[in-house]
Coordinates of C-alpha atoms in Angstrom, one line a residue:
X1011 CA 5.9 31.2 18.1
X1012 CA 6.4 31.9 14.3
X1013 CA 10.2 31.3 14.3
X1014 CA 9.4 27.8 13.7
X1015 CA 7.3 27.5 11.6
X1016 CA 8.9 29.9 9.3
X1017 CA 12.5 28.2 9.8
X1018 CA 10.6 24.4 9.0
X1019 CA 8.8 26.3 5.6
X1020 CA 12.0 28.0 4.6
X1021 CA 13.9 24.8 4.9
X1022 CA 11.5 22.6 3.0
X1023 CA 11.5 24.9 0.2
X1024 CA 15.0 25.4 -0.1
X1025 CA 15.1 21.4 -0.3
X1026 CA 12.1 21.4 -3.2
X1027 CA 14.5 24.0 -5.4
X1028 CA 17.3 21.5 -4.8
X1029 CA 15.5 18.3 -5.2
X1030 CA 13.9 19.0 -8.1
X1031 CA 16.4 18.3 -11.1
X1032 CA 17.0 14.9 -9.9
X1033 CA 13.9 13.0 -10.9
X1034 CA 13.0 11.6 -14.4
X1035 CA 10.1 12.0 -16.8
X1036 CA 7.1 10.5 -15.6
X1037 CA 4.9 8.6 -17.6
X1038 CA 2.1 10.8 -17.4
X1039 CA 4.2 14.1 -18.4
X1040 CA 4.4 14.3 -21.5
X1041 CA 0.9 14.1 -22.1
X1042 CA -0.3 16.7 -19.0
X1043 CA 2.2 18.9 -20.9
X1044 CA 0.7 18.7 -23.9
X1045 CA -2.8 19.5 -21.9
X1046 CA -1.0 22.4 -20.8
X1047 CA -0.1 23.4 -24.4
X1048 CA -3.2 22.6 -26.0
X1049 CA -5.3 24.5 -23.2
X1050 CA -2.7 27.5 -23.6
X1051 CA -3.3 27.5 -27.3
X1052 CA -6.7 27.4 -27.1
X1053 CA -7.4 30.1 -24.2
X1054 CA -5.1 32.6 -26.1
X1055 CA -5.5 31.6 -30.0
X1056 CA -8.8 29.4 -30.3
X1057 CA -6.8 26.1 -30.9
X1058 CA -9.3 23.3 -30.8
X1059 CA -6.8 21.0 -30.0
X1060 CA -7.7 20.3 -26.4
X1061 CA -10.9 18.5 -27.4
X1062 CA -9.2 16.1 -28.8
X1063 CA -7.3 15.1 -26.4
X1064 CA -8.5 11.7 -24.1
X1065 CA -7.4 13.7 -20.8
X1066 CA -8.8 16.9 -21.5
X1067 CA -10.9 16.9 -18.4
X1068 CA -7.5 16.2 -16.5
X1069 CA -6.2 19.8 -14.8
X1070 CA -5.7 21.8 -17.8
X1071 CA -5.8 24.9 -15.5
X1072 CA -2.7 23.8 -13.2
X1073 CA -1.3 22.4 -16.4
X1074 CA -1.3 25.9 -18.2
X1075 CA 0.0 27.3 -14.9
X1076 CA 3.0 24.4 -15.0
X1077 CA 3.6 25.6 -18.4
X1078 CA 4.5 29.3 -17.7
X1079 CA 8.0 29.5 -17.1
X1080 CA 8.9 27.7 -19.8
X1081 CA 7.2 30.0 -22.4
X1082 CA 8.0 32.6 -20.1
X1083 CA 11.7 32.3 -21.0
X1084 CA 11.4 30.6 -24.5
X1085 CA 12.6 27.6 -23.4
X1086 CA 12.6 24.5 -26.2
X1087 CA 14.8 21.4 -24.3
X1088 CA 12.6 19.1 -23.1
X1089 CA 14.8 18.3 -19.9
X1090 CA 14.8 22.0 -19.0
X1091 CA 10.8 22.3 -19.6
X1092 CA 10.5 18.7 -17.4
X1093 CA 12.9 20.6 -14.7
X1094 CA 10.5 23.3 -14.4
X1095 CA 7.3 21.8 -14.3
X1096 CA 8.9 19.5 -11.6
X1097 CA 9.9 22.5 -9.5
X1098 CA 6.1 24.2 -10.2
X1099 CA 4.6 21.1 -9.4
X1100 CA 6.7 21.1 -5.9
X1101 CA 5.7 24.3 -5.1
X1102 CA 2.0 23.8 -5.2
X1103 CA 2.5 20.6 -2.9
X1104 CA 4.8 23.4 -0.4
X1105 CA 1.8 26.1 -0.8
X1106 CA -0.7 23.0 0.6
X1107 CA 1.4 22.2 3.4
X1108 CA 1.5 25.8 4.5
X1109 CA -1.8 25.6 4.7
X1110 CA -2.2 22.1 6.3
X1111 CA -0.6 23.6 9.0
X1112 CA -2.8 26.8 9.2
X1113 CA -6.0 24.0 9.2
X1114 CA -3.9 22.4 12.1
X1115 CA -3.9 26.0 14.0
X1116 CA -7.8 26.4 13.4
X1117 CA -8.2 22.7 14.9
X1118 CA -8.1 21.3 18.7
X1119 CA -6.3 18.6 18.8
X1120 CA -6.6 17.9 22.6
X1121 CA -9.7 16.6 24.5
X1122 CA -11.1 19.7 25.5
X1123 CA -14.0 19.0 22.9
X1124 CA -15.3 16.1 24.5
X1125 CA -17.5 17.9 27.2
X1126 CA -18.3 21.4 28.3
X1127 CA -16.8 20.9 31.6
X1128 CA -13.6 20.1 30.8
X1129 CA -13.3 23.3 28.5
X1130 CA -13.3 25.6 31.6
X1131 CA -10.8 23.6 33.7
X1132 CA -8.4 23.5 30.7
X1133 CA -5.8 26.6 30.0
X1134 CA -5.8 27.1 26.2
X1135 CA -2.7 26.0 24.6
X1136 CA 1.0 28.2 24.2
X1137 CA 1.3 29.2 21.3
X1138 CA 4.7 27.0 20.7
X1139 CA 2.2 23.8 21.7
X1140 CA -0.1 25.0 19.1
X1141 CA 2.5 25.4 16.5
X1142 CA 4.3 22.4 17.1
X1143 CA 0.9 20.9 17.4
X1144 CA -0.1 22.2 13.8
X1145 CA 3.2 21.4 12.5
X1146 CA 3.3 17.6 12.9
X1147 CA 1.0 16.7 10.5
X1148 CA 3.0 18.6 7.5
X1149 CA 6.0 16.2 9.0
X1150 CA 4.4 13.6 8.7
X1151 CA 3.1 14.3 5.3
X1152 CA 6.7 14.7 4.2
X1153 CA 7.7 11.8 5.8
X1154 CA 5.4 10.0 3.4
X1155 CA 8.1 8.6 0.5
X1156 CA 5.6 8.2 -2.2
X1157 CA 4.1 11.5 -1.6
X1158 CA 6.8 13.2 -1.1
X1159 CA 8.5 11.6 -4.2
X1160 CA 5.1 12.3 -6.6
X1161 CA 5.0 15.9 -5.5
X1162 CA 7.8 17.1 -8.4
X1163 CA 5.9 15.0 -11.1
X1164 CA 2.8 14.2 -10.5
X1165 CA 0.9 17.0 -11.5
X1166 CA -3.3 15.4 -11.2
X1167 CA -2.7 13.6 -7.6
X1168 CA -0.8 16.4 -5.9
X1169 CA -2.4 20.1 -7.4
X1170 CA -5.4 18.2 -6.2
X1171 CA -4.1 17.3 -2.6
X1172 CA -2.9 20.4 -2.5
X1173 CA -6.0 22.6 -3.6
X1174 CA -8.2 20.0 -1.4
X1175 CA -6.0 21.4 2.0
X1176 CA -6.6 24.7 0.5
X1177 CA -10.4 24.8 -0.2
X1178 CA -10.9 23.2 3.3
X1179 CA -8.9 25.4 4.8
X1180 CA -11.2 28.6 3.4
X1181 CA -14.5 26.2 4.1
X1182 CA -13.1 26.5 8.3
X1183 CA -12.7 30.2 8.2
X1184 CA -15.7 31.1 6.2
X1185 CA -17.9 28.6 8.2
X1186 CA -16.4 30.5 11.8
X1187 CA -16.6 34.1 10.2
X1188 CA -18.7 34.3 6.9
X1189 CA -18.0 37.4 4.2
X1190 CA -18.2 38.0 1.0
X1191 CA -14.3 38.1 0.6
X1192 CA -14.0 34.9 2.0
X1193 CA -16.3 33.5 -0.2
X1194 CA -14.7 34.9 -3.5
X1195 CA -11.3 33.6 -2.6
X1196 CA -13.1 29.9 -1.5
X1197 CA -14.5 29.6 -4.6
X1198 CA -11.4 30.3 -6.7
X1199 CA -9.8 27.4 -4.7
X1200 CA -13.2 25.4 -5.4
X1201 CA -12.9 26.0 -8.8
X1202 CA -9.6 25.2 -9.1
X1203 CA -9.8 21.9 -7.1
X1204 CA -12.5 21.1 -9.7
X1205 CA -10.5 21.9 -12.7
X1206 CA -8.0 19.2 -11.6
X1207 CA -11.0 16.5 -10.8
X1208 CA -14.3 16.3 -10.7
X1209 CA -14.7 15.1 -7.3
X1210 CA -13.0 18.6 -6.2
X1211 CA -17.1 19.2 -6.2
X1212 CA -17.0 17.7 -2.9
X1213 CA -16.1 21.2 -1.5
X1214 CA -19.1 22.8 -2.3
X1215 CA -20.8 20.1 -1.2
X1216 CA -19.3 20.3 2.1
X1217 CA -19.9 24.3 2.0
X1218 CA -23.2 23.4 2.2
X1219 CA -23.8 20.7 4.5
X1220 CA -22.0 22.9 7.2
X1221 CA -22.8 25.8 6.6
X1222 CA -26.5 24.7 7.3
X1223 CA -25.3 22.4 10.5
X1224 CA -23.8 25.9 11.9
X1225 CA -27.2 27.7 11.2
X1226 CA -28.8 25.1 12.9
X1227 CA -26.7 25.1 16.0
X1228 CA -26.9 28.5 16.2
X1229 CA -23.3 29.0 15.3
X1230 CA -24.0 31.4 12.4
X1231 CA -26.9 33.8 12.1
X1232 CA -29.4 32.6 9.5
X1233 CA -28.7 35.8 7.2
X1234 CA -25.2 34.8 6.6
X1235 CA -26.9 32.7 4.1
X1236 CA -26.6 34.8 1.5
X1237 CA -23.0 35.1 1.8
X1238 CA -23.5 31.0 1.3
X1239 CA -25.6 31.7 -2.2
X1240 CA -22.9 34.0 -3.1
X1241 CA -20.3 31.2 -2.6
X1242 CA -22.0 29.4 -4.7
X1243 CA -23.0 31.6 -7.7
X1244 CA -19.3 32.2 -7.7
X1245 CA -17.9 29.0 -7.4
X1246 CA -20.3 28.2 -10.5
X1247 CA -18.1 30.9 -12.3
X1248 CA -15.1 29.8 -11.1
X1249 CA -15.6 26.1 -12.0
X1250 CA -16.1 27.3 -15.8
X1251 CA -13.7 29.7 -15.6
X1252 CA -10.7 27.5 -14.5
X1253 CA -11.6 24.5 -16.9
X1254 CA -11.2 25.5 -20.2
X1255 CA -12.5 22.8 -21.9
X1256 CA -15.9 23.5 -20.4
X1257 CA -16.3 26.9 -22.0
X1258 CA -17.8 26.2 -25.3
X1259 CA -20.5 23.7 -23.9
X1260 CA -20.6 23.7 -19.8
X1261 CA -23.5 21.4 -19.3
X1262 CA -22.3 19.3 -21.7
X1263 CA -18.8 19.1 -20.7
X1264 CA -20.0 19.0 -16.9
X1265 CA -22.0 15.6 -17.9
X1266 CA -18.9 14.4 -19.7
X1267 CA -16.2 15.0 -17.1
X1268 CA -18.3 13.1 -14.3
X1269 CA -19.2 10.3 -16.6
X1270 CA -15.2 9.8 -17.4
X1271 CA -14.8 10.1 -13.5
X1272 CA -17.0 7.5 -12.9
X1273 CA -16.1 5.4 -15.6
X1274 CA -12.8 5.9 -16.8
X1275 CA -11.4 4.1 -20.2
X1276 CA -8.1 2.6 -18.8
X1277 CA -7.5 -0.6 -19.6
X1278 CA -3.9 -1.4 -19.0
X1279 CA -3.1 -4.4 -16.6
X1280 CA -2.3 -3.8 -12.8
X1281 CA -0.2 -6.5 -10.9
X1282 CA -1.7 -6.6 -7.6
X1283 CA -1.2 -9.6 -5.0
X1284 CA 0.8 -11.7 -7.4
X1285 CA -1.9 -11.7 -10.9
X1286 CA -2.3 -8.7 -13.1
X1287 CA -5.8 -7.8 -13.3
X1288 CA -7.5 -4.9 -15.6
X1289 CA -9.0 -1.8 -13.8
X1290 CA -11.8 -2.8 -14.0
X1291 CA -11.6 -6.5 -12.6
X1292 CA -9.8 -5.2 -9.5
X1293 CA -11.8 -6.6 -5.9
X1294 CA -12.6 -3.6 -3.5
X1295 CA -9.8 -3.6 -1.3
X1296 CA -7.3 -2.6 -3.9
X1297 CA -7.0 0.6 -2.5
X1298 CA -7.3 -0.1 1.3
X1299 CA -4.4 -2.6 0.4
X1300 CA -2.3 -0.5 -1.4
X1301 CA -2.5 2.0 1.7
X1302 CA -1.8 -0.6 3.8
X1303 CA 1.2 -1.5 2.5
X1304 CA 2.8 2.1 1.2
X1305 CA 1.9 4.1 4.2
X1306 CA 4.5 4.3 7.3
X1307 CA 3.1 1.8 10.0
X1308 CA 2.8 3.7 13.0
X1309 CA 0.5 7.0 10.5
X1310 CA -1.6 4.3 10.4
X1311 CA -1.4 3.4 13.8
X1312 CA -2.0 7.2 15.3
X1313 CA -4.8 7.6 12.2
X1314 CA -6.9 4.7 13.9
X1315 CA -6.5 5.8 17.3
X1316 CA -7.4 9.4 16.3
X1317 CA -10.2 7.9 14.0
X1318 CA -11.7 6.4 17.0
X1319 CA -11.6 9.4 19.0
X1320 CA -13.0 11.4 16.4
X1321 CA -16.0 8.7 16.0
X1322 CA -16.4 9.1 19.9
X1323 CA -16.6 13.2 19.5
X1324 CA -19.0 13.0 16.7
X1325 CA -21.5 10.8 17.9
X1326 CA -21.3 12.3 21.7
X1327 CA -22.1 15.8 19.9
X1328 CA -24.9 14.1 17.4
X1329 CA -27.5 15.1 20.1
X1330 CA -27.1 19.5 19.8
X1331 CA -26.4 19.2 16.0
X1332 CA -22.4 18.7 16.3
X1333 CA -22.3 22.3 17.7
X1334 CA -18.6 22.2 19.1
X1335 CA -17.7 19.3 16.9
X1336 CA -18.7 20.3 13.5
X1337 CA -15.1 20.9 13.0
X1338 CA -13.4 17.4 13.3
X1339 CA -17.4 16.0 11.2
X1340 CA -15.7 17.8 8.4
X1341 CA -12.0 16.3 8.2
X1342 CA -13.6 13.1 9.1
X1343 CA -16.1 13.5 6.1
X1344 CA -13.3 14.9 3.9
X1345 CA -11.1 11.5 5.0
X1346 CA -13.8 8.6 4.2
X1347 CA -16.4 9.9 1.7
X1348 CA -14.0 10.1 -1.1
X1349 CA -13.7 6.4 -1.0
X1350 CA -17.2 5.5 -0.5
X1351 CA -17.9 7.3 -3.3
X1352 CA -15.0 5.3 -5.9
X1353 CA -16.4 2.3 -4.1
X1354 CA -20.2 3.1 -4.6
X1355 CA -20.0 3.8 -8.1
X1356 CA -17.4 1.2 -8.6
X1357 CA -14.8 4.2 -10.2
X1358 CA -11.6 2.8 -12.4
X1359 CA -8.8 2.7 -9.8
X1360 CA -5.2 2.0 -10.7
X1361 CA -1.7 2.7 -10.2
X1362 CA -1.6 2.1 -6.4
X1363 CA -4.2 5.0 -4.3
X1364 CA -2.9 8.4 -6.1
X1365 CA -6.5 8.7 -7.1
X1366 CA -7.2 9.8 -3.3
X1367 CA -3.8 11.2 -2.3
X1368 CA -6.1 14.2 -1.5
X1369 CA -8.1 12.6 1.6
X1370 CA -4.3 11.8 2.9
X1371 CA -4.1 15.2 4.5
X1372 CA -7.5 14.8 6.7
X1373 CA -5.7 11.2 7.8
X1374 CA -2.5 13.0 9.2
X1375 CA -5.1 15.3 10.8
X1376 CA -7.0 12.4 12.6
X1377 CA -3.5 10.9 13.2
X1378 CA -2.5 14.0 14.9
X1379 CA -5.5 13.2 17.2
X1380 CA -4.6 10.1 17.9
X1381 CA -1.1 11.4 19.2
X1382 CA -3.0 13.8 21.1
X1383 CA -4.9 11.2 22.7
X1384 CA -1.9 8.7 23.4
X1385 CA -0.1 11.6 25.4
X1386 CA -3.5 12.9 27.1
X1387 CA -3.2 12.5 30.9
X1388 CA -6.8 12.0 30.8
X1389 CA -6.4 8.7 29.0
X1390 CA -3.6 8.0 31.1
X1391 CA -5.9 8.5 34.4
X1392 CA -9.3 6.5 32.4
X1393 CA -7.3 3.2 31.9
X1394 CA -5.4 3.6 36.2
X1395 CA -8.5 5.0 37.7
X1396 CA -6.2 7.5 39.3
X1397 CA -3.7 10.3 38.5
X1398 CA -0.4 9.0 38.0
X1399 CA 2.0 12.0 36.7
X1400 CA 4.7 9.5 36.2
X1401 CA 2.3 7.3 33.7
X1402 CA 1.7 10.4 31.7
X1403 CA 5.3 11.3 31.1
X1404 CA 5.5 7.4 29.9
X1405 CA 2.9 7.7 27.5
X1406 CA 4.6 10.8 26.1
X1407 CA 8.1 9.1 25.8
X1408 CA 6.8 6.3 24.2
X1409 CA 5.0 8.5 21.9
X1410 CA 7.6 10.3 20.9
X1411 CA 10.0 7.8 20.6
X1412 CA 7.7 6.1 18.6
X1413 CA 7.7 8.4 16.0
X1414 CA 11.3 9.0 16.2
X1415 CA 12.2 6.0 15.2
X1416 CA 9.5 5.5 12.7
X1417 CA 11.4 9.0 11.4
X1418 CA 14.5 7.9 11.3
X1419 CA 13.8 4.6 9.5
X1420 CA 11.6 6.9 6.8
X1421 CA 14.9 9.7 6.2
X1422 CA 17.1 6.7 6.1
X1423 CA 15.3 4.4 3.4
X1424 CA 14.5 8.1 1.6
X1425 CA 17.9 9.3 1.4
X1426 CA 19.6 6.1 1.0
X1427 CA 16.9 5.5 -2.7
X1428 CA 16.6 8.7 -3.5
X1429 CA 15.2 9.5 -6.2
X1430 CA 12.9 6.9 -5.9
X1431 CA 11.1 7.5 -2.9
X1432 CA 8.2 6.6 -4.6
X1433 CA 8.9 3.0 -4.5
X1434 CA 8.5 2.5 -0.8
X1435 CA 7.2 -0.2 0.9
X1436 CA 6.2 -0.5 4.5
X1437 CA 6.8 -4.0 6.6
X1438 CA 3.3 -5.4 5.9
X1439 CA 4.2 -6.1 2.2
X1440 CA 6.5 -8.9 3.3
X1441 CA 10.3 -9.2 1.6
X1442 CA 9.4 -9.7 -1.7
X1443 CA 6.9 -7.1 -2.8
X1444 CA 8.2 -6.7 -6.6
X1445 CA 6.5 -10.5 -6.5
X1446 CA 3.1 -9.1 -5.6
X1447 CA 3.0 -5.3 -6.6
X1448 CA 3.7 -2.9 -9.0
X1449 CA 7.2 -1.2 -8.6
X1450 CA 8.4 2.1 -10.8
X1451 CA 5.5 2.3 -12.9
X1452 CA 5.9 5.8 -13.3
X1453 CA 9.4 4.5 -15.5
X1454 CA 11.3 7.4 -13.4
X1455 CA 14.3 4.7 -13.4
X1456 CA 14.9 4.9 -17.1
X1457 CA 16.6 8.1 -16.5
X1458 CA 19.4 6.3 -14.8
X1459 CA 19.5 3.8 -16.8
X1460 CA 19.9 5.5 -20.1
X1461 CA 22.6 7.3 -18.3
X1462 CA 24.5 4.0 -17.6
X1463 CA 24.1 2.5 -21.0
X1464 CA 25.8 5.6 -22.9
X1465 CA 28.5 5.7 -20.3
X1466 CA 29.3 2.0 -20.1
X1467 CA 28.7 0.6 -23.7
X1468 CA 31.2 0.5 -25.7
X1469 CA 29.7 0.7 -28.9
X1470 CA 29.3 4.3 -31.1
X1471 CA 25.9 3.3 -31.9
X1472 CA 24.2 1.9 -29.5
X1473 CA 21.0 -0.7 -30.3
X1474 CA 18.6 -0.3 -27.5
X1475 CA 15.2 -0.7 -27.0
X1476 CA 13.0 -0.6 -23.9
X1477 CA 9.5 -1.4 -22.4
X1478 CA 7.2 1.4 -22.6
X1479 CA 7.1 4.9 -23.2
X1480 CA 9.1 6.3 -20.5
X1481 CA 12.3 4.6 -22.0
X1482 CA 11.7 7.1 -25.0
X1483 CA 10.5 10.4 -22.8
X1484 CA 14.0 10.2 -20.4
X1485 CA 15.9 10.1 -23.5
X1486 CA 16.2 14.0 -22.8
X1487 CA 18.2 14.1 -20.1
X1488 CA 21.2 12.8 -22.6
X1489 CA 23.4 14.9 -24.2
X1490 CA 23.2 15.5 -27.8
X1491 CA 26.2 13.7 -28.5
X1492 CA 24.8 10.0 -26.7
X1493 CA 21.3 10.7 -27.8
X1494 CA 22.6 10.4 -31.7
X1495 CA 24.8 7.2 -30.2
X1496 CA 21.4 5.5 -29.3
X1497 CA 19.2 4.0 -32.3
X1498 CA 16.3 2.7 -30.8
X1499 CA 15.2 -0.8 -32.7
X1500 CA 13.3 -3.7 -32.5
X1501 CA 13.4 -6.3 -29.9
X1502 CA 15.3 -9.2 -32.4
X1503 CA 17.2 -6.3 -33.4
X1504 CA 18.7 -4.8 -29.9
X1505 CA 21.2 -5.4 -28.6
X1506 CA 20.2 -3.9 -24.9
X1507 CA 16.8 -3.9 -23.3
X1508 CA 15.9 -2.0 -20.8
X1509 CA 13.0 -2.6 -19.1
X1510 CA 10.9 -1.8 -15.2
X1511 CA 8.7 -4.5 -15.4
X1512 CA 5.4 -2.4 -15.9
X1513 CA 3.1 -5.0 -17.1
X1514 CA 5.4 -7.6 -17.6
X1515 CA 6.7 -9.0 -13.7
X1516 CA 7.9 -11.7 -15.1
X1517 CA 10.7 -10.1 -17.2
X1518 CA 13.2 -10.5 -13.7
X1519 CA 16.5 -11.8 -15.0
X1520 CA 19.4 -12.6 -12.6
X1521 CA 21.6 -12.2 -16.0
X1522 CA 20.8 -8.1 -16.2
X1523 CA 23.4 -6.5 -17.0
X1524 CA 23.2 -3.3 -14.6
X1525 CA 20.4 -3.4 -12.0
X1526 CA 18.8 -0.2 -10.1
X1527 CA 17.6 -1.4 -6.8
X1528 CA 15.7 -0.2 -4.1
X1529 CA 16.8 -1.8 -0.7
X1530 CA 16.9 -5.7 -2.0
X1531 CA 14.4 -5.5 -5.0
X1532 CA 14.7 -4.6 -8.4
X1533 CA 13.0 -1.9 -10.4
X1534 CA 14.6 -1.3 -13.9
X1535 CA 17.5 -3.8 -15.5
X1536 CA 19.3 -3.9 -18.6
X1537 CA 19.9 -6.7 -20.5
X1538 CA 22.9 -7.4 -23.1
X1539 CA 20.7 -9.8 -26.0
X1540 CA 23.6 -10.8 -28.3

């Protein structure tokens, strides 16, 4: 049934277009903007620019494609130029959903993989159940707060989430039906992916491993391997073509951009379990932490059922080369290798786990699994040693009411602090997480708070100072009029502060001024110093 589908696409786009003017200026814009520019300037008028630029290896292709409709229409206000990148950066998140689904159609999500047998006893699937089926995960995804806040500003994590569920999607097809199409539009995607971070190599890489497991099982004739070297001839191109920073010296710029992946030069403090640590001083479970505690609890709970499943599949099919199960080896690879890898060559990690927002996809997958699983009668039958139809239907209510309510809770918190989804916090950080954790680092909250000050100080020129950078970036979304009332000034000189804590947890007042929460805990305050 494509009515659905369609109707749950249509809707989610319509609420990305009307979404996307209410968020502020990221702390990262600014300067992926100016990536944009500099690549644009130097693909079209030989600007060297971009090489001196510390995140030149950071997606200057999405960034030039971000930076279209504002040269497009001559646009010059930086809060209409911030608007439009926000709604291009939702719509590449919207284009990888479409196609999470489409990898959720090419999947089976019930048991019929685990043995031969079963297969032929089994009816295959309405199409409704495989569309509903396909269409859970891109729900669930959704109902993520932080990803679905990050995907109008957050133009590395995303593009690359996005272009991940892409590439993986082309891999599926051109592993079940190689051609040489197929292989020219998978390695634009590759290249892209690439272009935004260098571990978008892992595609290739997982071209190749399957591609010979599916020779081997017999899946694929052994002369489709040329349609495999073609891949990867072109995917050479394409990773060249879409980084233009590579151009003038690709071997050299290639050795550069994994040395700054393995290795990057961040050095600013992260407050993590209570102590503010630098990258690079961070223990190994700073990223299984922050997961634990930002992602809703019962994803987590279908993703390690499904994982389990999954491990069960895999190692049952290990003996004929993974010949039916090839399939679920992939997302699983695509889920954990990622991390192994950040963890093996001990990678800079920081701000939370937005560095692997792209393996999130492949979890929703293997929690889709798991939900299969939960509601299988088989399962039902394997733990009562009998059929018991009125067990099943349990196992499904439950389920489903289940996620329901895990739904509800996830609209409710999302509507009720919107726009700052992105601070959510799931029930294993405790009550006090601004105690332990980073909050609005991404200083989207300054918007609102410049806002209040110019609209409830009294003063016609108004002595402000704030934090960090962001304070100065959401200036733009004042009118000319308040922006000329604002002098920004020294601390000793202000006479309001605003601040979101970012590096400094200890700045919480209970003498603020004006306060934006989310539920109970503070993320930006102002202060009135004299």
């Amino acid at each position: 049934m494509r009515v659905l589908p369609f109707a749950f696409f249509t809707l989610t786009l319509a609420l990305g277009i009307f979404l996307s003017g209410d968020y502020g200026i990221s702390w990262d814009e600014p300067i992926q903007n100016a990536l944009g520019n500099a690549s644009w300037n130097y693909v079209l008028h030989g600007s060297t620019d971009l090489f001196q630029l510390q995140n030149q290896y950071h997606g200057g292709f999405v960034e030039m494609l971000e930076n279209v409709p504002w040269r497009l229409f001559h646009w010059t206000e930086p809060a209409t130029i911030f608007l439009s990148r926000h709604l291009a950066n939702y719509l590449i998140f919207w284009l990888g959903t479409i196609f999470l689904f489409l990898i959720g159609r090419e999947l089976r999500f019930d048991r019929q993989d685990l043995h031969k047998a079963e297969i032929a006893n089994h009816r295959i699937q309405s199409d409704l159940s495989k569309s509903l089926t396909a269409l859970l995960p891109v729900i669930l995804l959704y109902l993520t707060p932080r990803i679905f806040a990050q995907s109008f500003y957050n133009s590395k994590d995303i593009p690359l989430l996005s272009y991940f569920i892409i590439g993986n999607y082309f891999l599926l097809r051109f592993l079940k039906k190689p051609s040489i199409t197929l292989a020219l539009v998978f390695a634009m995607v590759s290249g892209m992916a690439f272009s935004i971070r260098v571990l978008g190599i892992l595609i290739p890489v997982f071209a190749v491993t399957f591609f010979i497991i599916n020779i081997l099982n017999e899946n694929i004739p052994k002369r489709s391997l040329k349609y495999l070297a073609g891949y990867l001839l072109l995917t050479t191109g394409c990773c060249i073509l879409f980084s233009p920073v590579l151009w003038h010296d690709p071997v050299g710029g290639l050795q550069k951009s994994f040395l700054i992946f393995s290795h990057y030069p961040y050095n600013d403090a992260q407050f993590f379990m209570g102590n503010l640590h630098k990258p690079q001083q961070l223990p190994w479970y700073y990223i299984p932490v922050w997961m634990g505690i930002t992602l809703p609890v019962m994803w987590q709970l279908f993703f390690f059922i499904g994982l389990i499943s999954v491990a069960i599949i895999i190692i049952r099919s290990a003996k004929d080369l993974f010949r039916s199960s090839w399939p679920w080896l992939l997302i699983a690879s695509w889920c954990i290798l990622p991390g192994l890898i950040v963890l093996i060559l001990d990678s800079a990690v920081y701000d939370e786990w937005r560095h692997l927002f792209f393996i999130y996809p492949a979890c929703l997958l293997i929690a889709m699994r798991g939900i299969s699983v939960v509601i299988s009668p088989s399962l039902v039958q394997s733990i009562l040693k009998k059929s018991d139809p009125e067990k099943t239907i349990l196992s499904l209510r439950i389920t489903i009411a289940a996620i329901i309510t895990q739904a509800v809770f996830l609209l409710q918190f999302m509507i009720a602090n919107h726009p700052y989804e992105h601070v959510y916090f799931n029930l294993i950080a405790g009550n006090n997480p601004e105690k332990k954790f980073d909050l609005d680092y991404w200083g989207l909250s300054y918007r609102q708070g410049l806002q209040y000050l110019v609209k409830h100080a009294n003063e016609d020129t108004i002595k402000a100072c704030w934090a960090n950078a962001p304070g100065n970036y959401n200036l733009a979304w004042l009118n000319k009029a308040d922006r000329q009332r604002i002098r920004e000034m020294p601390y000793d000189s202000s006479e309001y502060f605003i601040t979101n804590f970012r590096f400094h947890p200890d700045q919480y007042k209970d003498s603020a001024w004006h306060t934006i929460k989310v539920n109970d805990f503070t993320i930006l305050a102002i202060e009135k110093l004299h």
